[in-house]
Amino acid sequence: MSPDALKDLALTALETLKAQDVTVLDVRNKASFADYMIVASGTSDRHLKAMADQVHIDAKKAGSPPLSTEGQDSRNWILVDLGDVIVHLMKPETRALYELEKLWSIGPNRSHEST
Protein backbone atom coordinates (compact mmCIF):
# COMPACT_ATOMS: atom_id res chain seq x y z
CA MET A 1 0.00 0.00 0.00
CA SER A 2 1.38 3.43 -0.87
CA PRO A 3 2.30 5.87 1.90
CA ASP A 4 -0.48 8.24 0.80
CA ALA A 5 -3.08 5.46 0.83
CA LEU A 6 -1.87 4.34 4.26
CA LYS A 7 -2.08 7.92 5.54
CA ASP A 8 -5.65 8.24 4.22
CA LEU A 9 -6.63 4.90 5.77
CA ALA A 10 -5.35 6.01 9.18
CA LEU A 11 -7.06 9.39 8.90
CA THR A 12 -10.37 7.73 8.05
CA ALA A 13 -10.06 5.38 11.04
CA LEU A 14 -9.31 8.31 13.34
CA GLU A 15 -12.18 10.36 11.93
CA THR A 16 -14.55 7.44 12.51
CA LEU A 17 -13.69 7.48 16.22
CA LYS A 18 -13.78 11.26 16.57
CA ALA A 19 -10.06 11.90 17.06
CA GLN A 20 -9.38 15.47 18.08
CA ASP A 21 -6.88 17.99 16.72
CA VAL A 22 -5.54 15.69 13.98
CA THR A 23 -2.33 16.88 12.32
CA VAL A 24 -0.42 15.28 9.45
CA LEU A 25 3.31 15.94 9.31
CA ASP A 26 5.15 15.30 6.07
CA VAL A 27 8.56 14.02 7.24
CA ARG A 28 9.84 12.64 3.92
CA ASN A 29 12.70 15.16 3.83
CA LYS A 30 13.50 14.81 7.54
CA ALA A 31 13.32 11.13 8.40
CA SER A 32 14.35 7.93 6.69
CA PHE A 33 11.98 5.75 8.71
CA ALA A 34 8.63 7.21 7.60
CA ASP A 35 6.96 9.51 5.09
CA TYR A 36 4.20 10.81 7.36
CA MET A 37 3.45 11.20 11.03
CA ILE A 38 -0.08 11.65 12.20
CA VAL A 39 -0.61 13.18 15.62
CA ALA A 40 -4.07 13.09 17.19
CA SER A 41 -5.57 13.68 20.61
CA GLY A 42 -8.01 11.51 22.49
CA THR A 43 -10.24 12.31 25.44
CA SER A 44 -9.26 9.35 27.66
CA ASP A 45 -7.05 6.28 27.77
CA ARG A 46 -10.02 4.25 26.46
CA HIS A 47 -10.42 6.65 23.56
CA LEU A 48 -6.70 6.34 22.71
CA LYS A 49 -6.91 2.54 22.79
CA ALA A 50 -10.07 2.47 20.68
CA MET A 51 -8.44 4.68 18.04
CA ALA A 52 -5.28 2.55 17.99
CA ASP A 53 -7.38 -0.60 17.67
CA GLN A 54 -9.38 0.89 14.78
CA VAL A 55 -6.22 1.91 12.89
CA HIS A 56 -4.85 -1.60 13.47
CA ILE A 57 -8.05 -3.33 12.29
CA ASP A 58 -8.43 -1.15 9.18
CA ALA A 59 -4.76 -1.50 8.19
CA LYS A 60 -4.88 -5.27 8.64
CA LYS A 61 -8.06 -5.51 6.52
CA ALA A 62 -6.30 -3.50 3.80
CA GLY A 63 -3.37 -5.94 3.82
CA SER A 64 -0.94 -3.62 5.62
CA PRO A 65 -0.97 -4.67 9.28
CA PRO A 66 1.00 -2.47 11.69
CA LEU A 67 4.64 -3.35 12.25
CA SER A 68 4.14 -2.64 15.95
CA THR A 69 2.01 -0.83 18.47
CA GLU A 70 3.65 0.73 21.51
CA GLY A 71 2.11 2.08 24.69
CA GLN A 72 -1.08 0.00 24.76
CA ASP A 73 -0.76 -0.08 28.55
CA SER A 74 -0.08 3.64 28.68
CA ARG A 75 -2.74 6.09 29.68
CA ASN A 76 -1.16 8.97 27.76
CA TRP A 77 0.45 7.98 24.44
CA ILE A 78 0.01 5.13 21.97
CA LEU A 79 2.14 4.82 18.83
CA VAL A 80 1.00 2.73 15.86
CA ASP A 81 3.81 2.02 13.38
CA LEU A 82 2.40 1.40 9.91
CA GLY A 83 5.83 1.54 8.29
CA ASP A 84 5.64 4.61 6.08
CA VAL A 85 3.13 6.21 8.44
CA ILE A 86 3.57 6.61 12.19
CA VAL A 87 0.42 7.39 14.20
CA HIS A 88 0.85 9.12 17.58
CA LEU A 89 -2.28 9.11 19.76
CA MET A 90 -2.00 11.23 22.90
CA LYS A 91 -3.96 12.89 25.61
CA PRO A 92 -3.88 16.68 25.12
CA GLU A 93 -1.63 17.30 28.13
CA THR A 94 0.93 14.75 26.90
CA ARG A 95 0.81 16.25 23.44
CA ALA A 96 1.42 19.73 24.86
CA LEU A 97 4.38 18.43 26.86
CA TYR A 98 6.21 16.72 23.96
CA GLU A 99 5.22 19.16 21.17
CA LEU A 100 5.94 16.70 18.34
CA GLU A 101 4.56 19.08 15.72
CA LYS A 102 7.01 21.75 16.82
CA LEU A 103 9.90 19.27 16.96
CA TRP A 104 9.28 18.01 13.43
CA SER A 105 8.69 21.47 11.95
CA ILE A 106 12.29 22.49 12.74
CA GLY A 107 14.50 22.42 9.68
CA PRO A 108 14.42 23.38 6.01
CA ASN A 109 11.03 21.85 5.16
CA ARG A 110 8.44 23.33 7.52
CA SER A 111 5.36 22.23 5.63
CA HIS A 112 2.65 20.33 7.42
CA GLU A 113 -1.03 19.97 6.84
CA SER A 114 -3.77 20.02 9.41
CA THR A 115 -7.04 18.19 8.99
PDB file of C-alpha atoms in Angstrom:
ATOM      1  CA  MET A   1       0.000   0.000   0.000  1.00  0.00           C
ATOM      2  CA  SER A   2       1.384   3.430  -0.872  1.00  0.00           C
ATOM      3  CA  PRO A   3       2.305   5.870   1.902  1.00  0.00           C
ATOM      4  CA  ASP A   4      -0.477   8.242   0.795  1.00  0.00           C
ATOM      5  CA  ALA A   5      -3.083   5.464   0.829  1.00  0.00           C
ATOM      6  CA  LEU A   6      -1.872   4.342   4.256  1.00  0.00           C
ATOM      7  CA  LYS A   7      -2.083   7.925   5.544  1.00  0.00           C
ATOM      8  CA  ASP A   8      -5.645   8.243   4.224  1.00  0.00           C
ATOM      9  CA  LEU A   9      -6.628   4.903   5.770  1.00  0.00           C
ATOM     10  CA  ALA A  10      -5.346   6.010   9.180  1.00  0.00           C
ATOM     11  CA  LEU A  11      -7.057   9.394   8.896  1.00  0.00           C
ATOM     12  CA  THR A  12     -10.371   7.732   8.054  1.00  0.00           C
ATOM     13  CA  ALA A  13     -10.064   5.380  11.036  1.00  0.00           C
ATOM     14  CA  LEU A  14      -9.313   8.313  13.341  1.00  0.00           C
ATOM     15  CA  GLU A  15     -12.178  10.362  11.926  1.00  0.00           C
ATOM     16  CA  THR A  16     -14.547   7.438  12.512  1.00  0.00           C
ATOM     17  CA  LEU A  17     -13.695   7.475  16.220  1.00  0.00           C
ATOM     18  CA  LYS A  18     -13.775  11.255  16.567  1.00  0.00           C
ATOM     19  CA  ALA A  19     -10.062  11.896  17.057  1.00  0.00           C
ATOM     20  CA  GLN A  20      -9.375  15.473  18.078  1.00  0.00           C
ATOM     21  CA  ASP A  21      -6.878  17.990  16.716  1.00  0.00           C
ATOM     22  CA  VAL A  22      -5.536  15.685  13.983  1.00  0.00           C
ATOM     23  CA  THR A  23      -2.327  16.879  12.321  1.00  0.00           C
ATOM     24  CA  VAL A  24      -0.425  15.280   9.445  1.00  0.00           C
ATOM     25  CA  LEU A  25       3.305  15.937   9.313  1.00  0.00           C
ATOM     26  CA  ASP A  26       5.154  15.295   6.075  1.00  0.00           C
ATOM     27  CA  VAL A  27       8.561  14.023   7.239  1.00  0.00           C
ATOM     28  CA  ARG A  28       9.836  12.635   3.916  1.00  0.00           C
ATOM     29  CA  ASN A  29      12.698  15.156   3.826  1.00  0.00           C
ATOM     30  CA  LYS A  30      13.498  14.811   7.538  1.00  0.00           C
ATOM     31  CA  ALA A  31      13.322  11.130   8.395  1.00  0.00           C
ATOM     32  CA  SER A  32      14.354   7.929   6.693  1.00  0.00           C
ATOM     33  CA  PHE A  33      11.984   5.746   8.715  1.00  0.00           C
ATOM     34  CA  ALA A  34       8.632   7.205   7.603  1.00  0.00           C
ATOM     35  CA  ASP A  35       6.957   9.507   5.092  1.00  0.00           C
ATOM     36  CA  TYR A  36       4.205  10.808   7.364  1.00  0.00           C
ATOM     37  CA  MET A  37       3.454  11.197  11.031  1.00  0.00           C
ATOM     38  CA  ILE A  38      -0.083  11.651  12.199  1.00  0.00           C
ATOM     39  CA  VAL A  39      -0.612  13.183  15.624  1.00  0.00           C
ATOM     40  CA  ALA A  40      -4.073  13.093  17.189  1.00  0.00           C
ATOM     41  CA  SER A  41      -5.566  13.682  20.609  1.00  0.00           C
ATOM     42  CA  GLY A  42      -8.011  11.515  22.495  1.00  0.00           C
ATOM     43  CA  THR A  43     -10.244  12.311  25.436  1.00  0.00           C
ATOM     44  CA  SER A  44      -9.258   9.353  27.656  1.00  0.00           C
ATOM     45  CA  ASP A  45      -7.050   6.278  27.770  1.00  0.00           C
ATOM     46  CA  ARG A  46     -10.022   4.253  26.460  1.00  0.00           C
ATOM     47  CA  HIS A  47     -10.417   6.647  23.555  1.00  0.00           C
ATOM     48  CA  LEU A  48      -6.704   6.340  22.714  1.00  0.00           C
ATOM     49  CA  LYS A  49      -6.907   2.539  22.794  1.00  0.00           C
ATOM     50  CA  ALA A  50     -10.068   2.465  20.676  1.00  0.00           C
ATOM     51  CA  MET A  51      -8.439   4.685  18.040  1.00  0.00           C
ATOM     52  CA  ALA A  52      -5.278   2.550  17.988  1.00  0.00           C
ATOM     53  CA  ASP A  53      -7.382  -0.601  17.669  1.00  0.00           C
ATOM     54  CA  GLN A  54      -9.378   0.894  14.781  1.00  0.00           C
ATOM     55  CA  VAL A  55      -6.224   1.912  12.893  1.00  0.00           C
ATOM     56  CA  HIS A  56      -4.855  -1.604  13.470  1.00  0.00           C
ATOM     57  CA  ILE A  57      -8.049  -3.331  12.286  1.00  0.00           C
ATOM     58  CA  ASP A  58      -8.428  -1.145   9.181  1.00  0.00           C
ATOM     59  CA  ALA A  59      -4.762  -1.495   8.190  1.00  0.00           C
ATOM     60  CA  LYS A  60      -4.876  -5.265   8.643  1.00  0.00           C
ATOM     61  CA  LYS A  61      -8.058  -5.505   6.517  1.00  0.00           C
ATOM     62  CA  ALA A  62      -6.300  -3.502   3.796  1.00  0.00           C
ATOM     63  CA  GLY A  63      -3.374  -5.936   3.817  1.00  0.00           C
ATOM     64  CA  SER A  64      -0.938  -3.621   5.620  1.00  0.00           C
ATOM     65  CA  PRO A  65      -0.967  -4.667   9.279  1.00  0.00           C
ATOM     66  CA  PRO A  66       0.997  -2.471  11.694  1.00  0.00           C
ATOM     67  CA  LEU A  67       4.643  -3.346  12.248  1.00  0.00           C
ATOM     68  CA  SER A  68       4.136  -2.641  15.946  1.00  0.00           C
ATOM     69  CA  THR A  69       2.007  -0.825  18.472  1.00  0.00           C
ATOM     70  CA  GLU A  70       3.654   0.728  21.515  1.00  0.00           C
ATOM     71  CA  GLY A  71       2.111   2.085  24.689  1.00  0.00           C
ATOM     72  CA  GLN A  72      -1.080   0.000  24.755  1.00  0.00           C
ATOM     73  CA  ASP A  73      -0.758  -0.077  28.545  1.00  0.00           C
ATOM     74  CA  SER A  74      -0.082   3.642  28.677  1.00  0.00           C
ATOM     75  CA  ARG A  75      -2.737   6.095  29.680  1.00  0.00           C
ATOM     76  CA  ASN A  76      -1.156   8.973  27.764  1.00  0.00           C
ATOM     77  CA  TRP A  77       0.448   7.979  24.441  1.00  0.00           C
ATOM     78  CA  ILE A  78       0.014   5.127  21.971  1.00  0.00           C
ATOM     79  CA  LEU A  79       2.144   4.817  18.834  1.00  0.00           C
ATOM     80  CA  VAL A  80       1.000   2.726  15.864  1.00  0.00           C
ATOM     81  CA  ASP A  81       3.806   2.015  13.376  1.00  0.00           C
ATOM     82  CA  LEU A  82       2.401   1.402   9.907  1.00  0.00           C
ATOM     83  CA  GLY A  83       5.826   1.538   8.287  1.00  0.00           C
ATOM     84  CA  ASP A  84       5.645   4.613   6.076  1.00  0.00           C
ATOM     85  CA  VAL A  85       3.127   6.215   8.444  1.00  0.00           C
ATOM     86  CA  ILE A  86       3.569   6.605  12.190  1.00  0.00           C
ATOM     87  CA  VAL A  87       0.425   7.392  14.202  1.00  0.00           C
ATOM     88  CA  HIS A  88       0.846   9.118  17.578  1.00  0.00           C
ATOM     89  CA  LEU A  89      -2.277   9.112  19.764  1.00  0.00           C
ATOM     90  CA  MET A  90      -2.002  11.230  22.898  1.00  0.00           C
ATOM     91  CA  LYS A  91      -3.960  12.888  25.612  1.00  0.00           C
ATOM     92  CA  PRO A  92      -3.879  16.682  25.124  1.00  0.00           C
ATOM     93  CA  GLU A  93      -1.632  17.296  28.134  1.00  0.00           C
ATOM     94  CA  THR A  94       0.930  14.749  26.904  1.00  0.00           C
ATOM     95  CA  ARG A  95       0.807  16.248  23.440  1.00  0.00           C
ATOM     96  CA  ALA A  96       1.421  19.731  24.855  1.00  0.00           C
ATOM     97  CA  LEU A  97       4.383  18.427  26.860  1.00  0.00           C
ATOM     98  CA  TYR A  98       6.213  16.722  23.958  1.00  0.00           C
ATOM     99  CA  GLU A  99       5.224  19.157  21.166  1.00  0.00           C
ATOM    100  CA  LEU A 100       5.941  16.700  18.335  1.00  0.00           C
ATOM    101  CA  GLU A 101       4.561  19.084  15.722  1.00  0.00           C
ATOM    102  CA  LYS A 102       7.014  21.746  16.819  1.00  0.00           C
ATOM    103  CA  LEU A 103       9.895  19.267  16.961  1.00  0.00           C
ATOM    104  CA  TRP A 104       9.282  18.008  13.425  1.00  0.00           C
ATOM    105  CA  SER A 105       8.693  21.471  11.954  1.00  0.00           C
ATOM    106  CA  ILE A 106      12.286  22.487  12.738  1.00  0.00           C
ATOM    107  CA  GLY A 107      14.504  22.423   9.676  1.00  0.00           C
ATOM    108  CA  PRO A 108      14.422  23.375   6.009  1.00  0.00           C
ATOM    109  CA  ASN A 109      11.028  21.851   5.163  1.00  0.00           C
ATOM    110  CA  ARG A 110       8.441  23.332   7.521  1.00  0.00           C
ATOM    111  CA  SER A 111       5.358  22.226   5.628  1.00  0.00           C
ATOM    112  CA  HIS A 112       2.646  20.334   7.416  1.00  0.00           C
ATOM    113  CA  GLU A 113      -1.032  19.967   6.835  1.00  0.00           C
ATOM    114  CA  SER A 114      -3.772  20.023   9.413  1.00  0.00           C
ATOM    115  CA  THR A 115      -7.037  18.194   8.988  1.00  0.00           C
TER     116      THR A 115
END
